[in-house]
Amino acid sequence: MKLKKYLIIIGLAGITLSACNDLDLQPLSEASSETWFTDRTQVEMSLNTLYLHQFWPMFKNDFTTFSNGARTISNVMSLDEPTDDWMNRTSVVPFINGTLSGSNSTFLKNTWSYSYKAISRCNTILANIERSKENLAEELYERYMADARFVRACQYARLISYFGDVVYFTEDMDLEEGFAQGRVNKMEVLSHIYEDFDYAIAKLPVAYESSEVKRATKGAALGMKARIALFVNDHATARDAAKACMDLEIYQLYPDFGELFLSKTKNSVETIFGIPRSTEYKTSLAGGAVTAYLSRNVTSPSTTASPSWDLLCAFLCTDGKPIDESPLYDRTNPFKNRDPRCGYTIVEFNSNYFGFNYTPHPDSALCWNYTQKKFVTNKDSKAGDTYASYNGLILRKGIDEDWSDNLEADNDKLILRYADILMMYAEAKIELNNIDQSVLDAMNKVRARAYKVDFTSNLYPKITETDQAKLRTILRTERRMEFAFEALRYNDLLRWRIGEIVLNYKNYGLPSSLAATKTYVKNNHWFFPGIPQIDENGCPDFTTMANVSQCRVLSQRVFDASKHYLWPIPADDIAVCPNLKQNTGY
């Protein structure tokens, strides 16, 4: 018997076939395989299922389940990106509290299982698409194969990034053979990933006609190849792929950083690979995927997830210097004189947020309601609500007032955008110590966009440094400012091998009670009692900050370098596959 739908590896014991069927909008099943894949419509329908949201998780707000056409936001994907950019009140998930195992993280198991489900769908398409060959032009036939190979490459790239050596297969196999599978060295898998990407690069279109369904493009294949090459330190390949994407000359930076991430900005000129969300088609964000990031003035309960103090301190000042070096930094007004992306990412104090003046200050029991034109109870301060943001910070990036209409949001899911291509190109060249004007230009284009000026002007803190070590620090800081909350920070920490540094720091916040917070203010500790030292990776070290004991320790991150650079293989799969060995330390 052949397993046409998916291999046993997608979660044999952990996810039942019926549960997977709920997500399988076009099942590609054994029953249909003899009559399917005979014309363009059938192949297109099958390819479209490769772009379901659950196959492209970005740490937050994914793995949406569907039942009878209705959307339900399930609890299997409530994980904020496990980095030093986020904090969740006083708790931390297994990824960053040192307890991660193959059995205690649904997100981990779903990443494994859905990646393999997508791979199996790709394999099924590639194994059967020949039936349609006589009904398709050769160019279209090859494009469809390239589409499936692109998705397969992306899925395997994710798997080797997080799990290391993985099970690799490109064809159906019988049940006994499936159970006997073991793990393949990740570098061997990488060579196959490159082969799939190269085929996709050769056969995918640069762009689609306006009447066509838009899936992967040549630029997406080049960019995703650059991303996995950079992750495995293949800097020459990353450089060349990123440069080839730049040379297509069809992408550009969207002129307004703040608008780029809003729901009204669809399929922008910067988007290279993304998946749309739609309220109409029930693929929007809803429920806790919305309320967790809104302030308590807007909706309560809320504010379970917040930007960290670490992130706020990482943004440069407008002179291009970190806060521990710049004379422009004012710790009592931490948003003043900061890189514009700071205010685009984190809500500035005393700014209009959903019609309320946002201030977490403990003396602000009331705040101005711009809509009602009167003062109302300030639920974003401990003076008005005990459970106001534990660290005083609220997310701004990608959030607009249309989120509050029906507590739904249909922002595009941006998986790859042109700014990342520029930054990957610059990073690869820096690591190769091949630093030239093209490196500075790439980085300056990204930074100048934040200031809404041309990169050739002198109206922003232009990057001119050419020393490799110093430029590396600048690039890492630039990536953090540019890509916060885009599910890239975690991969950056793994790639740069600095997890044991920043993911062993504490999460800090405001004192726990209103009285304690007022004393904190009275003693001139607002907003921070000092200035943390910024290290060579652009990361703040609060342990060096004056009066740090006056801050509240909300949680402790834990990262063990001996094992946490890889995730454990799901325990359910280990239990039923005797040749599937666990990663060291789990």
PDB file of C-alpha atoms in Angstrom, residues 141-414:
ATOM      1  CA  TYR A 141       4.052  22.398 -16.773  1.00  0.00           C
ATOM      2  CA  GLU A 142       7.585  23.235 -15.606  1.00  0.00           C
ATOM      3  CA  ARG A 143       6.329  26.252 -13.653  1.00  0.00           C
ATOM      4  CA  TYR A 144       3.931  24.044 -11.707  1.00  0.00           C
ATOM      5  CA  MET A 145       6.702  21.595 -10.865  1.00  0.00           C
ATOM      6  CA  ALA A 146       8.870  24.531  -9.803  1.00  0.00           C
ATOM      7  CA  ASP A 147       6.078  25.771  -7.545  1.00  0.00           C
ATOM      8  CA  ALA A 148       5.927  22.442  -5.710  1.00  0.00           C
ATOM      9  CA  ARG A 149       9.709  22.194  -5.487  1.00  0.00           C
ATOM     10  CA  PHE A 150       9.898  25.730  -4.086  1.00  0.00           C
ATOM     11  CA  VAL A 151       7.503  24.858  -1.280  1.00  0.00           C
ATOM     12  CA  ARG A 152       9.303  21.583  -0.583  1.00  0.00           C
ATOM     13  CA  ALA A 153      12.623  23.418  -0.339  1.00  0.00           C
ATOM     14  CA  CYS A 154      11.174  25.994   2.059  1.00  0.00           C
ATOM     15  CA  GLN A 155       9.702  23.298   4.295  1.00  0.00           C
ATOM     16  CA  TYR A 156      12.940  21.311   4.466  1.00  0.00           C
ATOM     17  CA  ALA A 157      14.859  24.544   5.100  1.00  0.00           C
ATOM     18  CA  ARG A 158      12.682  25.218   8.139  1.00  0.00           C
ATOM     19  CA  LEU A 159      13.135  21.670   9.399  1.00  0.00           C
ATOM     20  CA  ILE A 160      16.941  21.614   9.220  1.00  0.00           C
ATOM     21  CA  SER A 161      17.103  25.083  10.786  1.00  0.00           C
ATOM     22  CA  TYR A 162      15.311  23.923  13.915  1.00  0.00           C
ATOM     23  CA  PHE A 163      15.876  20.163  14.095  1.00  0.00           C
ATOM     24  CA  GLY A 164      19.227  19.657  12.345  1.00  0.00           C
ATOM     25  CA  ASP A 165      19.331  16.230  10.710  1.00  0.00           C
ATOM     26  CA  VAL A 166      15.834  15.281   9.567  1.00  0.00           C
ATOM     27  CA  VAL A 167      13.946  12.574   7.713  1.00  0.00           C
ATOM     28  CA  TYR A 168      14.254  13.255   3.990  1.00  0.00           C
ATOM     29  CA  PHE A 169      12.020  11.777   1.303  1.00  0.00           C
ATOM     30  CA  THR A 170      10.822  12.828  -2.127  1.00  0.00           C
ATOM     31  CA  GLU A 171       8.637   9.859  -3.043  1.00  0.00           C
ATOM     32  CA  ASP A 172       5.821   7.835  -1.559  1.00  0.00           C
ATOM     33  CA  MET A 173       6.828   4.771   0.396  1.00  0.00           C
ATOM     34  CA  ASP A 174       4.931   1.878   1.903  1.00  0.00           C
ATOM     35  CA  LEU A 175       4.060   1.844   5.583  1.00  0.00           C
ATOM     36  CA  GLU A 176       6.828  -0.522   6.689  1.00  0.00           C
ATOM     37  CA  GLU A 177       9.450   1.468   4.834  1.00  0.00           C
ATOM     38  CA  GLY A 178       8.097   4.675   6.328  1.00  0.00           C
ATOM     39  CA  PHE A 179       8.400   3.434   9.895  1.00  0.00           C
ATOM     40  CA  ALA A 180      12.003   2.422   9.242  1.00  0.00           C
ATOM     41  CA  GLN A 181      13.151   5.862   8.194  1.00  0.00           C
ATOM     42  CA  GLY A 182      16.019   7.516  10.035  1.00  0.00           C
ATOM     43  CA  ARG A 183      17.499  11.001   9.948  1.00  0.00           C
ATOM     44  CA  VAL A 184      19.620  12.306   7.079  1.00  0.00           C
ATOM     45  CA  ASN A 185      22.566  14.646   7.651  1.00  0.00           C
ATOM     46  CA  LYS A 186      21.345  18.208   7.324  1.00  0.00           C
ATOM     47  CA  MET A 187      24.120  19.156   4.885  1.00  0.00           C
ATOM     48  CA  GLU A 188      22.979  16.403   2.528  1.00  0.00           C
ATOM     49  CA  VAL A 189      19.419  17.680   2.869  1.00  0.00           C
ATOM     50  CA  LEU A 190      20.735  21.190   2.199  1.00  0.00           C
ATOM     51  CA  SER A 191      22.164  20.081  -1.141  1.00  0.00           C
ATOM     52  CA  HIS A 192      18.699  18.847  -2.145  1.00  0.00           C
ATOM     53  CA  ILE A 193      17.157  22.092  -0.899  1.00  0.00           C
ATOM     54  CA  TYR A 194      19.522  24.015  -3.162  1.00  0.00           C
ATOM     55  CA  GLU A 195      18.577  21.761  -6.094  1.00  0.00           C
ATOM     56  CA  ASP A 196      14.880  22.454  -5.574  1.00  0.00           C
ATOM     57  CA  PHE A 197      15.458  26.180  -5.213  1.00  0.00           C
ATOM     58  CA  ASP A 198      17.650  26.290  -8.323  1.00  0.00           C
ATOM     59  CA  TYR A 199      14.964  24.536 -10.358  1.00  0.00           C
ATOM     60  CA  ALA A 200      12.402  26.998  -9.015  1.00  0.00           C
ATOM     61  CA  ILE A 201      14.676  29.940  -9.814  1.00  0.00           C
ATOM     62  CA  ALA A 202      15.021  28.725 -13.403  1.00  0.00           C
ATOM     63  CA  LYS A 203      11.351  27.954 -14.022  1.00  0.00           C
ATOM     64  CA  LEU A 204       9.254  30.304 -11.901  1.00  0.00           C
ATOM     65  CA  PRO A 205       8.095  33.617 -13.405  1.00  0.00           C
ATOM     66  CA  VAL A 206       9.527  36.939 -12.331  1.00  0.00           C
ATOM     67  CA  ALA A 207       5.928  38.124 -11.876  1.00  0.00           C
ATOM     68  CA  TYR A 208       2.408  36.933 -12.628  1.00  0.00           C
ATOM     69  CA  GLU A 209      -0.171  38.423 -14.941  1.00  0.00           C
ATOM     70  CA  SER A 210      -2.879  40.382 -13.144  1.00  0.00           C
ATOM     71  CA  SER A 211      -5.449  37.694 -13.986  1.00  0.00           C
ATOM     72  CA  GLU A 212      -3.374  34.834 -12.573  1.00  0.00           C
ATOM     73  CA  VAL A 213      -3.300  33.380  -9.070  1.00  0.00           C
ATOM     74  CA  LYS A 214      -0.066  34.660  -7.584  1.00  0.00           C
ATOM     75  CA  ARG A 215       2.132  32.089  -5.884  1.00  0.00           C
ATOM     76  CA  ALA A 216       5.908  31.792  -5.655  1.00  0.00           C
ATOM     77  CA  THR A 217       8.134  33.769  -8.013  1.00  0.00           C
ATOM     78  CA  LYS A 218      11.746  33.714  -9.118  1.00  0.00           C
ATOM     79  CA  GLY A 219      12.492  36.428  -6.561  1.00  0.00           C
ATOM     80  CA  ALA A 220      10.921  34.397  -3.761  1.00  0.00           C
ATOM     81  CA  ALA A 221      13.033  31.368  -4.655  1.00  0.00           C
ATOM     82  CA  LEU A 222      16.205  33.464  -4.730  1.00  0.00           C
ATOM     83  CA  GLY A 223      15.365  35.130  -1.434  1.00  0.00           C
ATOM     84  CA  MET A 224      14.459  31.963   0.429  1.00  0.00           C
ATOM     85  CA  LYS A 225      17.598  30.295  -0.897  1.00  0.00           C
ATOM     86  CA  ALA A 226      19.622  33.226   0.419  1.00  0.00           C
ATOM     87  CA  ARG A 227      17.914  32.894   3.804  1.00  0.00           C
ATOM     88  CA  ILE A 228      18.772  29.223   4.370  1.00  0.00           C
ATOM     89  CA  ALA A 229      22.293  29.729   2.939  1.00  0.00           C
ATOM     90  CA  LEU A 230      22.893  32.539   5.416  1.00  0.00           C
ATOM     91  CA  PHE A 231      21.566  30.393   8.248  1.00  0.00           C
ATOM     92  CA  VAL A 232      24.097  27.615   7.547  1.00  0.00           C
ATOM     93  CA  ASN A 233      26.934  30.152   7.065  1.00  0.00           C
ATOM     94  CA  ASP A 234      27.190  29.552   3.322  1.00  0.00           C
ATOM     95  CA  HIS A 235      27.827  33.238   2.833  1.00  0.00           C
ATOM     96  CA  ALA A 236      28.922  33.092  -0.792  1.00  0.00           C
ATOM     97  CA  THR A 237      25.700  31.377  -1.833  1.00  0.00           C
ATOM     98  CA  ALA A 238      23.651  33.791   0.268  1.00  0.00           C
ATOM     99  CA  ARG A 239      25.419  36.772  -1.299  1.00  0.00           C
ATOM    100  CA  ASP A 240      24.908  35.538  -4.846  1.00  0.00           C
ATOM    101  CA  ALA A 241      21.240  34.638  -4.365  1.00  0.00           C
ATOM    102  CA  ALA A 242      20.431  37.949  -2.685  1.00  0.00           C
ATOM    103  CA  LYS A 243      22.300  39.883  -5.394  1.00  0.00           C
ATOM    104  CA  ALA A 244      20.429  38.004  -8.122  1.00  0.00           C
ATOM    105  CA  CYS A 245      17.154  38.947  -6.466  1.00  0.00           C
ATOM    106  CA  MET A 246      18.237  42.597  -6.304  1.00  0.00           C
ATOM    107  CA  ASP A 247      19.233  42.459  -9.975  1.00  0.00           C
ATOM    108  CA  LEU A 248      15.687  41.504 -10.984  1.00  0.00           C
ATOM    109  CA  GLU A 249      14.920  45.195 -10.357  1.00  0.00           C
ATOM    110  CA  ILE A 250      11.223  44.632  -9.708  1.00  0.00           C
ATOM    111  CA  TYR A 251      11.168  45.175  -5.932  1.00  0.00           C
ATOM    112  CA  GLN A 252      11.669  48.352  -3.961  1.00  0.00           C
ATOM    113  CA  LEU A 253      11.301  49.579  -0.421  1.00  0.00           C
ATOM    114  CA  TYR A 254       7.826  50.798   0.434  1.00  0.00           C
ATOM    115  CA  PRO A 255       8.208  54.531   1.171  1.00  0.00           C
ATOM    116  CA  ASP A 256       6.499  54.529   4.575  1.00  0.00           C
ATOM    117  CA  PHE A 257       7.768  52.035   7.162  1.00  0.00           C
ATOM    118  CA  GLY A 258       4.825  52.634   9.484  1.00  0.00           C
ATOM    119  CA  GLU A 259       2.209  51.975   6.787  1.00  0.00           C
ATOM    120  CA  LEU A 260       3.937  48.901   5.361  1.00  0.00           C
ATOM    121  CA  PHE A 261       2.594  46.499   7.972  1.00  0.00           C
ATOM    122  CA  LEU A 262      -0.988  47.770   8.210  1.00  0.00           C
ATOM    123  CA  SER A 263      -3.966  45.809   6.918  1.00  0.00           C
ATOM    124  CA  LYS A 264      -4.683  48.506   4.316  1.00  0.00           C
ATOM    125  CA  THR A 265      -1.299  47.954   2.666  1.00  0.00           C
ATOM    126  CA  LYS A 266      -1.843  44.882   0.523  1.00  0.00           C
ATOM    127  CA  ASN A 267       0.773  43.204  -1.660  1.00  0.00           C
ATOM    128  CA  SER A 268       3.133  46.163  -1.574  1.00  0.00           C
ATOM    129  CA  VAL A 269       6.073  46.825  -3.882  1.00  0.00           C
ATOM    130  CA  GLU A 270       8.305  45.489  -1.095  1.00  0.00           C
ATOM    131  CA  THR A 271       6.606  42.120  -0.739  1.00  0.00           C
ATOM    132  CA  ILE A 272       8.558  39.293  -2.341  1.00  0.00           C
ATOM    133  CA  PHE A 273       6.737  36.413  -0.697  1.00  0.00           C
ATOM    134  CA  GLY A 274       3.660  36.730   1.450  1.00  0.00           C
ATOM    135  CA  ILE A 275       0.291  35.159   2.102  1.00  0.00           C
ATOM    136  CA  PRO A 276      -2.816  37.342   2.281  1.00  0.00           C
ATOM    137  CA  ARG A 277      -5.254  37.239   5.145  1.00  0.00           C
ATOM    138  CA  SER A 278      -8.912  37.872   4.527  1.00  0.00           C
ATOM    139  CA  THR A 279     -11.894  38.514   6.762  1.00  0.00           C
ATOM    140  CA  GLU A 280     -14.183  37.542   3.894  1.00  0.00           C
ATOM    141  CA  TYR A 281     -12.530  34.161   3.444  1.00  0.00           C
ATOM    142  CA  LYS A 282     -12.152  33.563   7.176  1.00  0.00           C
ATOM    143  CA  THR A 283      -8.359  33.650   7.240  1.00  0.00           C
ATOM    144  CA  SER A 284      -8.031  36.799   9.324  1.00  0.00           C
ATOM    145  CA  LEU A 285      -6.577  37.074  12.805  1.00  0.00           C
ATOM    146  CA  ALA A 286      -9.218  36.979  15.521  1.00  0.00           C
ATOM    147  CA  GLY A 287      -9.799  36.384  19.206  1.00  0.00           C
ATOM    148  CA  GLY A 288      -6.657  36.183  21.321  1.00  0.00           C
ATOM    149  CA  ALA A 289      -4.548  36.683  18.213  1.00  0.00           C
ATOM    150  CA  VAL A 290      -5.819  40.277  18.278  1.00  0.00           C
ATOM    151  CA  THR A 291      -6.647  41.118  21.892  1.00  0.00           C
ATOM    152  CA  ALA A 292      -3.287  39.921  23.256  1.00  0.00           C
ATOM    153  CA  TYR A 293      -1.584  42.891  21.599  1.00  0.00           C
ATOM    154  CA  LEU A 294      -4.103  45.643  22.279  1.00  0.00           C
ATOM    155  CA  SER A 295      -4.025  47.854  25.340  1.00  0.00           C
ATOM    156  CA  ARG A 296      -6.526  47.481  28.152  1.00  0.00           C
ATOM    157  CA  ASN A 297      -8.118  50.805  27.282  1.00  0.00           C
ATOM    158  CA  VAL A 298      -9.096  49.300  23.927  1.00  0.00           C
ATOM    159  CA  THR A 299     -10.225  45.880  25.067  1.00  0.00           C
ATOM    160  CA  SER A 300      -9.954  43.976  28.307  1.00  0.00           C
ATOM    161  CA  PRO A 301      -8.566  41.508  29.126  1.00  0.00           C
ATOM    162  CA  SER A 302      -5.600  42.134  26.909  1.00  0.00           C
ATOM    163  CA  THR A 303      -1.925  43.014  26.906  1.00  0.00           C
ATOM    164  CA  THR A 304      -0.706  39.531  27.654  1.00  0.00           C
ATOM    165  CA  ALA A 305       2.178  40.043  25.249  1.00  0.00           C
ATOM    166  CA  SER A 306       4.379  43.122  25.131  1.00  0.00           C
ATOM    167  CA  PRO A 307       7.579  44.355  23.529  1.00  0.00           C
ATOM    168  CA  SER A 308      10.469  43.877  25.951  1.00  0.00           C
ATOM    169  CA  TRP A 309      12.580  46.552  27.594  1.00  0.00           C
ATOM    170  CA  ASP A 310      15.490  44.914  25.783  1.00  0.00           C
ATOM    171  CA  LEU A 311      13.987  45.822  22.427  1.00  0.00           C
ATOM    172  CA  LEU A 312      13.188  49.398  23.438  1.00  0.00           C
ATOM    173  CA  CYS A 313      16.790  49.922  24.519  1.00  0.00           C
ATOM    174  CA  ALA A 314      18.176  48.408  21.321  1.00  0.00           C
ATOM    175  CA  PHE A 315      16.856  51.165  19.046  1.00  0.00           C
ATOM    176  CA  LEU A 316      19.541  53.684  18.175  1.00  0.00           C
ATOM    177  CA  CYS A 317      19.259  57.411  18.724  1.00  0.00           C
ATOM    178  CA  THR A 318      18.889  59.793  15.812  1.00  0.00           C
ATOM    179  CA  ASP A 319      22.651  60.340  15.750  1.00  0.00           C
ATOM    180  CA  GLY A 320      23.093  56.660  14.903  1.00  0.00           C
ATOM    181  CA  LYS A 321      24.569  55.832  18.317  1.00  0.00           C
ATOM    182  CA  PRO A 322      23.281  53.363  20.934  1.00  0.00           C
ATOM    183  CA  ILE A 323      21.669  54.759  24.069  1.00  0.00           C
ATOM    184  CA  ASP A 324      24.747  54.148  26.248  1.00  0.00           C
ATOM    185  CA  GLU A 325      26.855  56.350  23.930  1.00  0.00           C
ATOM    186  CA  SER A 326      24.488  58.986  22.598  1.00  0.00           C
ATOM    187  CA  PRO A 327      24.132  62.332  24.418  1.00  0.00           C
ATOM    188  CA  LEU A 328      20.649  62.542  22.870  1.00  0.00           C
ATOM    189  CA  TYR A 329      19.196  59.748  24.993  1.00  0.00           C
ATOM    190  CA  ASP A 330      16.874  60.770  27.820  1.00  0.00           C
ATOM    191  CA  ARG A 331      15.973  57.861  30.085  1.00  0.00           C
ATOM    192  CA  THR A 332      12.990  59.797  31.490  1.00  0.00           C
ATOM    193  CA  ASN A 333      11.611  60.159  27.966  1.00  0.00           C
ATOM    194  CA  PRO A 334      12.892  57.032  26.220  1.00  0.00           C
ATOM    195  CA  PHE A 335      11.160  57.642  22.871  1.00  0.00           C
ATOM    196  CA  LYS A 336      12.722  61.061  22.363  1.00  0.00           C
ATOM    197  CA  ASN A 337      15.447  61.343  19.704  1.00  0.00           C
ATOM    198  CA  ARG A 338      15.200  57.678  18.725  1.00  0.00           C
ATOM    199  CA  ASP A 339      15.318  55.982  15.343  1.00  0.00           C
ATOM    200  CA  PRO A 340      11.818  56.442  13.814  1.00  0.00           C
ATOM    201  CA  ARG A 341      11.266  52.674  13.814  1.00  0.00           C
ATOM    202  CA  CYS A 342      11.156  52.784  17.603  1.00  0.00           C
ATOM    203  CA  GLY A 343       7.887  54.745  17.578  1.00  0.00           C
ATOM    204  CA  TYR A 344       6.566  52.726  14.632  1.00  0.00           C
ATOM    205  CA  THR A 345       7.156  49.516  16.574  1.00  0.00           C
ATOM    206  CA  ILE A 346       6.305  50.410  20.188  1.00  0.00           C
ATOM    207  CA  VAL A 347       3.562  52.827  21.223  1.00  0.00           C
ATOM    208  CA  GLU A 348       5.081  56.132  22.332  1.00  0.00           C
ATOM    209  CA  PHE A 349       4.018  57.524  25.677  1.00  0.00           C
ATOM    210  CA  ASN A 350       1.405  60.292  25.449  1.00  0.00           C
ATOM    211  CA  SER A 351       0.455  59.428  21.888  1.00  0.00           C
ATOM    212  CA  ASN A 352      -2.987  58.720  20.429  1.00  0.00           C
ATOM    213  CA  TYR A 353      -3.529  54.961  20.479  1.00  0.00           C
ATOM    214  CA  PHE A 354      -6.966  53.798  19.298  1.00  0.00           C
ATOM    215  CA  GLY A 355      -8.462  57.101  20.437  1.00  0.00           C
ATOM    216  CA  PHE A 356      -6.873  57.055  23.902  1.00  0.00           C
ATOM    217  CA  ASN A 357      -3.848  58.948  25.127  1.00  0.00           C
ATOM    218  CA  TYR A 358      -1.485  56.103  25.962  1.00  0.00           C
ATOM    219  CA  THR A 359       0.424  56.528  29.205  1.00  0.00           C
ATOM    220  CA  PRO A 360       1.414  53.854  31.730  1.00  0.00           C
ATOM    221  CA  HIS A 361       2.498  56.509  34.244  1.00  0.00           C
ATOM    222  CA  PRO A 362       1.185  55.641  37.750  1.00  0.00           C
ATOM    223  CA  ASP A 363       0.053  59.210  38.381  1.00  0.00           C
ATOM    224  CA  SER A 364      -2.240  59.038  35.335  1.00  0.00           C
ATOM    225  CA  ALA A 365      -5.395  57.510  36.784  1.00  0.00           C
ATOM    226  CA  LEU A 366      -7.271  59.215  33.950  1.00  0.00           C
ATOM    227  CA  CYS A 367      -6.412  59.587  30.284  1.00  0.00           C
ATOM    228  CA  TRP A 368      -7.857  61.635  27.461  1.00  0.00           C
ATOM    229  CA  ASN A 369     -10.365  59.936  25.171  1.00  0.00           C
ATOM    230  CA  TYR A 370      -9.982  61.676  21.816  1.00  0.00           C
ATOM    231  CA  THR A 371     -13.273  60.286  20.518  1.00  0.00           C
ATOM    232  CA  GLN A 372     -15.423  61.229  23.486  1.00  0.00           C
ATOM    233  CA  LYS A 373     -13.349  64.370  24.128  1.00  0.00           C
ATOM    234  CA  LYS A 374     -13.164  63.799  27.852  1.00  0.00           C
ATOM    235  CA  PHE A 375     -11.025  62.147  30.510  1.00  0.00           C
ATOM    236  CA  VAL A 376     -11.783  58.490  31.246  1.00  0.00           C
ATOM    237  CA  THR A 377     -10.340  55.829  33.536  1.00  0.00           C
ATOM    238  CA  ASN A 378      -6.846  54.935  32.351  1.00  0.00           C
ATOM    239  CA  LYS A 379      -6.755  51.137  32.231  1.00  0.00           C
ATOM    240  CA  ASP A 380      -3.240  51.270  30.781  1.00  0.00           C
ATOM    241  CA  SER A 381      -1.853  52.494  34.097  1.00  0.00           C
ATOM    242  CA  LYS A 382      -1.762  50.617  37.370  1.00  0.00           C
ATOM    243  CA  ALA A 383      -3.662  53.599  38.717  1.00  0.00           C
ATOM    244  CA  GLY A 384      -6.642  52.444  36.653  1.00  0.00           C
ATOM    245  CA  ASP A 385      -6.073  48.699  36.217  1.00  0.00           C
ATOM    246  CA  THR A 386      -3.910  46.306  38.222  1.00  0.00           C
ATOM    247  CA  TYR A 387      -3.259  44.228  35.112  1.00  0.00           C
ATOM    248  CA  ALA A 388      -2.085  47.055  32.863  1.00  0.00           C
ATOM    249  CA  SER A 389       1.018  46.218  30.838  1.00  0.00           C
ATOM    250  CA  TYR A 390       3.547  44.739  33.242  1.00  0.00           C
ATOM    251  CA  ASN A 391       6.405  46.652  31.647  1.00  0.00           C
ATOM    252  CA  GLY A 392       4.546  49.702  30.338  1.00  0.00           C
ATOM    253  CA  LEU A 393       5.054  48.852  26.662  1.00  0.00           C
ATOM    254  CA  ILE A 394       2.486  48.107  23.952  1.00  0.00           C
ATOM    255  CA  LEU A 395       2.978  46.938  20.361  1.00  0.00           C
ATOM    256  CA  ARG A 396       2.361  49.450  17.568  1.00  0.00           C
ATOM    257  CA  LYS A 397       3.822  47.727  14.500  1.00  0.00           C
ATOM    258  CA  GLY A 398       1.154  46.480  12.125  1.00  0.00           C
ATOM    259  CA  ILE A 399      -1.692  47.502  14.436  1.00  0.00           C
ATOM    260  CA  ASP A 400      -4.251  50.055  13.365  1.00  0.00           C
ATOM    261  CA  GLU A 401      -7.664  51.171  14.567  1.00  0.00           C
ATOM    262  CA  ASP A 402      -9.443  48.822  12.167  1.00  0.00           C
ATOM    263  CA  TRP A 403      -8.335  46.012  14.499  1.00  0.00           C
ATOM    264  CA  SER A 404     -10.896  47.129  17.049  1.00  0.00           C
ATOM    265  CA  ASP A 405     -13.924  47.163  14.714  1.00  0.00           C
ATOM    266  CA  ASN A 406     -14.726  43.463  15.051  1.00  0.00           C
ATOM    267  CA  LEU A 407     -11.571  42.372  16.875  1.00  0.00           C
ATOM    268  CA  GLU A 408     -10.295  40.966  13.597  1.00  0.00           C
ATOM    269  CA  ALA A 409      -7.285  41.832  11.456  1.00  0.00           C
ATOM    270  CA  ASP A 410      -6.384  40.861   7.916  1.00  0.00           C
ATOM    271  CA  ASN A 411      -2.816  42.159   7.613  1.00  0.00           C
ATOM    272  CA  ASP A 412      -0.800  40.354   4.956  1.00  0.00           C
ATOM    273  CA  LYS A 413       1.585  37.748   6.315  1.00  0.00           C
ATOM    274  CA  LEU A 414       4.960  39.065   5.115  1.00  0.00           C
TER     275      LEU A 414
END
